[in-house]
């Protein structure tokens, strides 16, 4: 694949016969992605123990460069290469030590997955930075963010979807009973849409990208991912309508930040699954699990849907990743969403 160049977005090849079947059962509770700590085996044992019906592959950014969200996604890129500078990750012509470290960390996670969860059967989620967040977090060689260049965005999306497909196959080979779900983390999309991303110098803001351009690129990627796709954004003003229109099978968001109930209602009517963040991602005093379930039930009633649909329409999660939490709180938060989900089940 040629290095990113400046040229307009054009159509990414899309598989029209790829139906990407949605899992017949979404688990009642899951995690968002990151956890505190550095041991992938210990993290997987924690996740599979606390979230047995819908575990996920933990991300452990405390391990350093290459375990962070951008570095981890960059490790999946096919025929594109990155290295780490004092300012962050950058696209480069050839692979180097930083890229190899990121790939080695991911390979270690895959080995841990086989060790801990080889016999697991059911939905299993993996997370990766989405194309817009990745483009916002990578610099081009000439020094500006890849998100400003339509050609760079296109090349990144093509490379990323190839890497995601290989990752899904790798997970499936290690856990044959897993129904893999891919979560695209897109915390940068609101800033992309609103012109809120800072320039590399930090002295200005990048121009906003039109919503239809954001949706088109995301749609082309979602269409080619060989698994159901959840789009996660716990930032303010998460564009849920845009994510749903791009073909997401699920929407993951912080219940406390979503104000557009019409967008949520439209997603439910369209059959889009909701992964609802109901506890903070950092240490906090939590209410009883039954109170959390009652809060969600009241929210569901406000949306105007029948109470008996709630348990099958939502999966409970923390609001965001738990990397910034203490290990004790991370365990408590996962146990809390699992227990709260039990109160949503029909009697």
Short mmCIF file of C-alpha atoms in Angstrom, two decimals:
data_model
loop_
_atom_site.label_atom_id
_atom_site.label_comp_id
_atom_site.label_asym_id
_atom_site.label_seq_id
_atom_site.Cartn_x
_atom_site.Cartn_y
_atom_site.Cartn_z
CA UNK A 1 0.00 0.00 0.00
CA UNK A 2 1.36 3.39 -0.93
CA UNK A 3 2.16 5.91 1.81
CA UNK A 4 -0.63 8.41 2.55
CA UNK A 5 -0.82 11.16 -0.03
CA UNK A 6 -3.07 14.14 -0.44
CA UNK A 7 -6.03 13.28 -2.62
CA UNK A 8 -9.80 13.29 -2.12
CA UNK A 9 -11.67 10.56 -0.27
CA UNK A 10 -12.85 7.95 -2.68
CA UNK A 11 -14.77 4.76 -2.28
CA UNK A 12 -13.15 2.03 -0.25
CA UNK A 13 -13.91 -1.41 -1.61
CA UNK A 14 -16.91 -2.80 0.24
CA UNK A 15 -18.11 -6.37 0.49
CA UNK A 16 -21.77 -6.32 -0.43
CA UNK A 17 -22.24 -9.97 0.44
CA UNK A 18 -20.83 -9.59 3.96
CA UNK A 19 -23.91 -9.71 6.18
CA UNK A 20 -21.96 -9.51 9.48
CA UNK A 21 -24.59 -11.40 11.50
CA UNK A 22 -25.41 -9.81 14.83
CA UNK A 23 -24.98 -12.17 17.80
CA UNK A 24 -28.23 -13.85 18.70
CA UNK A 25 -27.55 -12.95 22.33
CA UNK A 26 -25.80 -9.87 23.66
CA UNK A 27 -24.56 -10.37 27.18
CA UNK A 28 -26.25 -8.45 30.00
CA UNK A 29 -23.04 -6.73 31.14
CA UNK A 30 -19.62 -6.03 29.67
CA UNK A 31 -16.64 -3.70 29.95
CA UNK A 32 -15.52 -0.82 27.78
CA UNK A 33 -11.91 -1.83 27.29
CA UNK A 34 -9.03 -0.61 29.43
CA UNK A 35 -8.09 -1.77 32.92
CA UNK A 36 -5.38 -0.85 35.43
CA UNK A 37 -2.36 -3.13 35.69
CA UNK A 38 0.21 -4.70 33.40
CA UNK A 39 -0.46 -8.46 33.47
CA UNK A 40 -2.70 -9.59 30.58
CA UNK A 41 -3.35 -13.03 32.08
CA UNK A 42 -4.50 -11.54 35.37
CA UNK A 43 -6.64 -8.98 33.53
CA UNK A 44 -8.36 -11.63 31.43
CA UNK A 45 -9.06 -13.76 34.47
CA UNK A 46 -10.63 -10.74 36.13
CA UNK A 47 -12.81 -9.92 33.11
CA UNK A 48 -13.96 -13.47 32.46
CA UNK A 49 -14.71 -13.88 36.16
CA UNK A 50 -16.66 -10.66 36.66
CA UNK A 51 -18.29 -10.46 33.20
CA UNK A 52 -18.77 -14.12 32.30
CA UNK A 53 -21.57 -13.61 29.75
CA UNK A 54 -19.91 -10.91 27.62
CA UNK A 55 -16.19 -10.54 28.40
CA UNK A 56 -13.78 -8.39 26.43
CA UNK A 57 -10.09 -8.34 25.61
CA UNK A 58 -8.60 -5.94 28.19
CA UNK A 59 -6.33 -3.08 27.21
CA UNK A 60 -3.55 -2.29 29.69
CA UNK A 61 -2.08 1.14 28.88
CA UNK A 62 0.05 1.14 32.05
CA UNK A 63 2.46 -1.07 30.11
CA UNK A 64 3.55 2.05 28.26
CA UNK A 65 4.05 3.02 24.64
CA UNK A 66 2.32 0.63 22.30
CA UNK A 67 -0.31 -0.34 24.87
CA UNK A 68 -2.07 3.03 24.55
CA UNK A 69 -5.16 3.38 22.37
CA UNK A 70 -3.39 4.85 19.32
CA UNK A 71 -0.33 2.62 19.53
CA UNK A 72 -2.47 -0.48 19.92
CA UNK A 73 -4.53 0.36 16.84
CA UNK A 74 -1.39 1.23 14.91
CA UNK A 75 -0.08 -2.26 15.69
CA UNK A 76 -2.92 -3.64 13.55
CA UNK A 77 -2.19 -1.50 10.49
CA UNK A 78 -1.30 -3.36 7.30
CA UNK A 79 1.42 -1.87 5.05
CA UNK A 80 1.50 1.37 7.02
CA UNK A 81 4.09 2.07 9.69
CA UNK A 82 4.45 4.25 12.77
CA UNK A 83 7.01 5.37 15.29
CA UNK A 84 6.83 7.35 18.50
CA UNK A 85 8.06 10.93 18.83
CA UNK A 86 7.97 13.25 21.85
CA UNK A 87 4.73 14.66 20.41
CA UNK A 88 3.08 11.25 19.88
CA UNK A 89 2.68 8.62 17.18
CA UNK A 90 3.66 9.44 13.60
CA UNK A 91 3.33 7.73 10.23
CA UNK A 92 6.72 6.75 8.78
CA UNK A 93 7.95 4.94 5.65
CA UNK A 94 9.29 1.81 7.36
CA UNK A 95 8.78 -0.19 10.59
CA UNK A 96 10.86 0.45 13.68
CA UNK A 97 11.28 -0.52 17.31
CA UNK A 98 8.19 1.32 18.57
CA UNK A 99 5.91 -0.43 16.10
CA UNK A 100 7.47 -3.82 16.93
CA UNK A 101 6.90 -3.18 20.64
CA UNK A 102 3.21 -2.42 20.04
CA UNK A 103 2.85 -5.60 18.00
CA UNK A 104 4.63 -7.64 20.66
CA UNK A 105 2.29 -6.38 23.37
CA UNK A 106 -0.73 -7.32 21.29
CA UNK A 107 0.76 -10.76 20.58
CA UNK A 108 1.23 -11.25 24.34
CA UNK A 109 -2.47 -10.44 24.82
CA UNK A 110 -3.39 -13.04 22.23
CA UNK A 111 -1.32 -15.67 24.06
CA UNK A 112 -3.03 -14.72 27.33
CA UNK A 113 -6.42 -15.00 25.64
CA UNK A 114 -5.68 -18.57 24.57
CA UNK A 115 -4.40 -19.46 28.04
CA UNK A 116 -7.40 -18.09 29.92
CA UNK A 117 -10.39 -18.29 27.58
CA UNK A 118 -9.75 -21.01 25.01
CA UNK A 119 -12.97 -22.84 25.95
CA UNK A 120 -15.21 -19.79 26.29
CA UNK A 121 -18.42 -19.80 24.25
CA UNK A 122 -20.54 -16.71 23.61
CA UNK A 123 -20.16 -13.05 22.63
CA UNK A 124 -16.67 -11.67 23.11
CA UNK A 125 -15.65 -8.08 22.46
CA UNK A 126 -12.40 -6.59 21.19
CA UNK A 127 -11.69 -2.86 21.02
CA UNK A 128 -9.72 -0.73 18.60
CA UNK A 129 -9.48 2.98 17.90
CA UNK A 130 -11.83 3.88 15.06
CA UNK A 131 -10.63 5.48 11.83
CA UNK A 132 -11.35 9.08 12.85
CA UNK A 133 -9.78 8.83 16.29
CA UNK A 134 -6.77 7.06 14.79
CA UNK A 135 -6.38 9.74 12.10
CA UNK A 136 -6.70 12.43 14.77
CA UNK A 137 -4.00 10.77 16.87
CA UNK A 138 -1.40 10.14 14.15
CA UNK A 139 0.85 12.74 12.59
CA UNK A 140 1.96 12.61 9.00
CA UNK A 141 5.67 12.82 8.21
CA UNK A 142 5.28 16.48 7.26
CA UNK A 143 4.05 17.25 10.75
CA UNK A 144 0.30 17.75 10.78
CA UNK A 145 -2.43 15.35 11.86
CA UNK A 146 -3.49 12.70 9.37
CA UNK A 147 -7.11 13.74 9.92
CA UNK A 148 -6.57 16.88 7.80
CA UNK A 149 -5.63 14.85 4.69
CA UNK A 150 -8.46 13.01 2.85
CA UNK A 151 -5.95 10.67 1.25
CA UNK A 152 -4.30 9.81 4.55
CA UNK A 153 -7.69 9.17 6.11
CA UNK A 154 -8.63 6.84 3.29
CA UNK A 155 -5.36 4.91 3.43
CA UNK A 156 -5.58 4.57 7.20
CA UNK A 157 -9.15 3.25 7.01
CA UNK A 158 -8.19 0.69 4.36
CA UNK A 159 -5.18 -0.45 6.35
CA UNK A 160 -7.09 -0.52 9.62
CA UNK A 161 -9.96 -2.64 8.34
CA UNK A 162 -7.50 -5.20 6.98
CA UNK A 163 -5.83 -5.30 10.36
CA UNK A 164 -9.14 -5.63 12.19
CA UNK A 165 -10.16 -8.54 9.96
CA UNK A 166 -6.89 -10.32 10.75
CA UNK A 167 -7.37 -9.57 14.46
CA UNK A 168 -10.89 -11.02 14.44
CA UNK A 169 -9.56 -14.16 12.74
CA UNK A 170 -6.77 -14.39 15.32
CA UNK A 171 -9.21 -14.14 18.23
CA UNK A 172 -11.53 -16.70 16.62
CA UNK A 173 -8.65 -19.12 16.13
CA UNK A 174 -7.71 -18.90 19.81
CA UNK A 175 -11.29 -18.97 21.12
CA UNK A 176 -13.31 -20.97 18.57
CA UNK A 177 -16.54 -20.60 20.54
CA UNK A 178 -16.40 -16.80 20.62
CA UNK A 179 -18.88 -14.68 18.69
CA UNK A 180 -16.53 -11.76 18.14
CA UNK A 181 -17.87 -8.22 18.42
CA UNK A 182 -15.62 -5.31 17.37
CA UNK A 183 -15.85 -2.05 19.30
CA UNK A 184 -14.57 1.02 17.49
CA UNK A 185 -13.50 3.64 20.01
CA UNK A 186 -14.29 7.08 18.57
CA UNK A 187 -13.81 9.65 21.37
CA UNK A 188 -12.40 12.18 18.89
CA UNK A 189 -15.39 12.30 16.54
CA UNK A 190 -17.24 15.12 18.35
CA UNK A 191 -14.11 17.30 18.15
CA UNK A 192 -13.62 16.35 14.49
CA UNK A 193 -17.16 17.45 13.71
CA UNK A 194 -16.97 20.65 15.74
CA UNK A 195 -13.48 21.80 14.71
CA UNK A 196 -12.20 21.25 18.23
CA UNK A 197 -9.00 19.32 17.54
CA UNK A 198 -5.84 21.33 18.26
CA UNK A 199 -3.16 21.68 15.63
CA UNK A 200 0.16 19.96 16.26
CA UNK A 201 1.62 23.26 17.48
CA UNK A 202 -1.24 23.64 19.92
CA UNK A 203 -1.79 27.27 18.89
CA UNK A 204 -4.83 26.73 16.69
CA UNK A 205 -7.71 24.42 15.86
CA UNK A 206 -8.17 22.17 12.86
CA UNK A 207 -11.09 22.85 10.57
CA UNK A 208 -14.27 20.88 11.21
CA UNK A 209 -15.02 17.92 8.96
CA UNK A 210 -18.53 17.74 7.54
CA UNK A 211 -20.79 15.11 9.06
CA UNK A 212 -21.48 13.34 5.76
CA UNK A 213 -17.72 12.88 5.21
CA UNK A 214 -17.29 11.40 8.69
CA UNK A 215 -20.25 9.09 8.15
CA UNK A 216 -19.15 7.92 4.69
CA UNK A 217 -15.67 6.87 5.81
CA UNK A 218 -17.00 5.16 8.90
CA UNK A 219 -19.66 3.37 6.84
CA UNK A 220 -17.11 2.00 4.40
CA UNK A 221 -15.04 0.60 7.24
CA UNK A 222 -18.01 -0.86 9.16
CA UNK A 223 -19.23 -2.56 5.99
CA UNK A 224 -15.96 -4.45 5.69
CA UNK A 225 -15.43 -5.55 9.30
CA UNK A 226 -16.19 -9.30 9.47
CA UNK A 227 -18.08 -9.02 12.78
CA UNK A 228 -20.83 -6.92 14.35
CA UNK A 229 -19.53 -3.43 15.14
CA UNK A 230 -20.17 -1.36 18.25
CA UNK A 231 -19.15 2.30 18.15
CA UNK A 232 -18.14 3.70 21.53
CA UNK A 233 -17.98 7.38 22.42
CA UNK A 234 -18.25 8.59 26.00
CA UNK A 235 -17.51 12.22 25.08
CA UNK A 236 -20.09 14.98 25.27
CA UNK A 237 -22.27 15.32 22.15
CA UNK A 238 -21.63 11.82 20.89
CA UNK A 239 -23.25 11.74 17.40
CA UNK A 240 -25.33 8.62 17.95
CA UNK A 241 -27.45 9.17 14.82
CA UNK A 242 -24.30 9.32 12.70
CA UNK A 243 -22.89 6.13 14.22
CA UNK A 244 -26.17 4.30 13.70
CA UNK A 245 -26.43 5.53 10.09
CA UNK A 246 -22.90 4.25 9.48
CA UNK A 247 -24.16 0.72 10.17
CA UNK A 248 -23.18 0.15 13.79
CA UNK A 249 -24.93 -2.85 15.30
CA UNK A 250 -24.44 -1.33 18.75
CA UNK A 251 -23.89 2.06 20.35
CA UNK A 252 -21.80 2.43 23.50
CA UNK A 253 -22.09 5.63 25.53
CA UNK A 254 -22.11 7.20 28.98
CA UNK A 255 -25.71 7.47 30.18
CA UNK A 256 -24.82 10.67 32.04
CA UNK A 257 -23.65 12.57 28.94
CA UNK A 258 -26.30 11.65 26.37
CA UNK A 259 -29.00 14.29 26.10
CA UNK A 260 -30.45 13.46 22.67
CA UNK A 261 -33.18 11.00 23.58
CA UNK A 262 -34.58 11.17 20.05
CA UNK A 263 -31.33 9.69 18.72
CA UNK A 264 -31.46 6.93 21.31
CA UNK A 265 -35.09 6.23 20.50
CA UNK A 266 -34.35 6.03 16.80
CA UNK A 267 -31.56 3.54 17.51
CA UNK A 268 -33.84 1.33 19.57
CA UNK A 269 -36.54 1.42 16.88
CA UNK A 270 -33.92 0.42 14.30
CA UNK A 271 -32.88 -2.59 16.39
CA UNK A 272 -29.51 -1.14 17.34
CA UNK A 273 -28.23 -2.58 20.60
CA UNK A 274 -27.31 -0.16 23.39
CA UNK A 275 -24.25 -0.60 25.61
CA UNK A 276 -25.03 1.87 28.36
CA UNK A 277 -22.37 3.22 30.72
CA UNK A 278 -23.92 3.42 34.18
CA UNK A 279 -20.96 3.74 36.60
CA UNK A 280 -17.96 6.12 36.46
CA UNK A 281 -14.68 5.00 34.92
CA UNK A 282 -12.65 6.29 37.88
CA UNK A 283 -12.97 5.62 41.61
CA UNK A 284 -16.30 6.69 43.03
CA UNK A 285 -18.77 5.66 45.70
CA UNK A 286 -21.40 3.56 43.98
CA UNK A 287 -25.07 3.30 44.85
CA UNK A 288 -26.52 -0.19 45.33
CA UNK A 289 -26.83 -2.18 42.11
CA UNK A 290 -30.63 -2.18 42.46
CA UNK A 291 -30.64 1.63 42.45
CA UNK A 292 -28.60 1.65 39.25
CA UNK A 293 -31.11 -0.69 37.64
CA UNK A 294 -33.96 1.56 38.79
CA UNK A 295 -32.26 4.60 37.26
CA UNK A 296 -31.94 2.79 33.95
CA UNK A 297 -35.55 1.64 34.10
CA UNK A 298 -36.71 5.22 34.65
CA UNK A 299 -34.63 6.35 31.68
CA UNK A 300 -36.11 3.59 29.53
CA UNK A 301 -39.61 4.62 30.56
CA UNK A 302 -38.78 8.19 29.54
CA UNK A 303 -37.84 6.88 26.11
CA UNK A 304 -41.33 5.38 25.91
CA UNK A 305 -40.55 1.74 25.18
CA UNK A 306 -42.20 -1.30 26.81
CA UNK A 307 -40.50 -2.37 30.03
CA UNK A 308 -40.26 -5.99 28.86
CA UNK A 309 -37.90 -4.97 26.03
CA UNK A 310 -35.29 -3.39 28.28
CA UNK A 311 -33.30 -6.45 29.29
CA UNK A 312 -32.73 -7.55 25.70
CA UNK A 313 -32.11 -4.06 24.29
CA UNK A 314 -29.26 -3.01 26.57
CA UNK A 315 -25.95 -4.21 27.95
CA UNK A 316 -24.69 -2.45 31.07
CA UNK A 317 -21.08 -1.22 31.18
CA UNK A 318 -18.91 1.29 32.98
CA UNK A 319 -19.11 4.75 31.39
CA UNK A 320 -15.56 4.58 29.99
CA UNK A 321 -12.44 2.51 30.25
CA UNK A 322 -11.14 1.74 33.74
CA UNK A 323 -7.42 2.35 33.21
CA UNK A 324 -7.54 5.38 35.49
CA UNK A 325 -9.22 3.48 38.32
CA UNK A 326 -7.66 1.58 41.19
CA UNK A 327 -7.59 -2.21 40.76
CA UNK A 328 -10.11 -2.62 43.58
CA UNK A 329 -12.54 -0.15 42.01
CA UNK A 330 -12.17 -1.72 38.57
CA UNK A 331 -13.25 -5.05 40.00
CA UNK A 332 -16.10 -3.39 41.91
CA UNK A 333 -17.32 -1.53 38.82
CA UNK A 334 -17.49 -4.69 36.73
CA UNK A 335 -19.24 -6.60 39.51
CA UNK A 336 -21.67 -3.69 39.89
CA UNK A 337 -22.81 -3.67 36.26
CA UNK A 338 -23.16 -7.46 36.34
CA UNK A 339 -25.34 -7.31 39.47
CA UNK A 340 -27.38 -4.33 38.23
CA UNK A 341 -28.14 -6.19 35.00
CA UNK A 342 -29.72 -9.02 37.01
CA UNK A 343 -32.43 -6.63 38.23
CA UNK A 344 -33.40 -5.92 34.61
CA UNK A 345 -34.13 -9.55 33.83
CA UNK A 346 -37.80 -10.58 33.66
CA UNK A 347 -39.02 -12.45 36.72
#
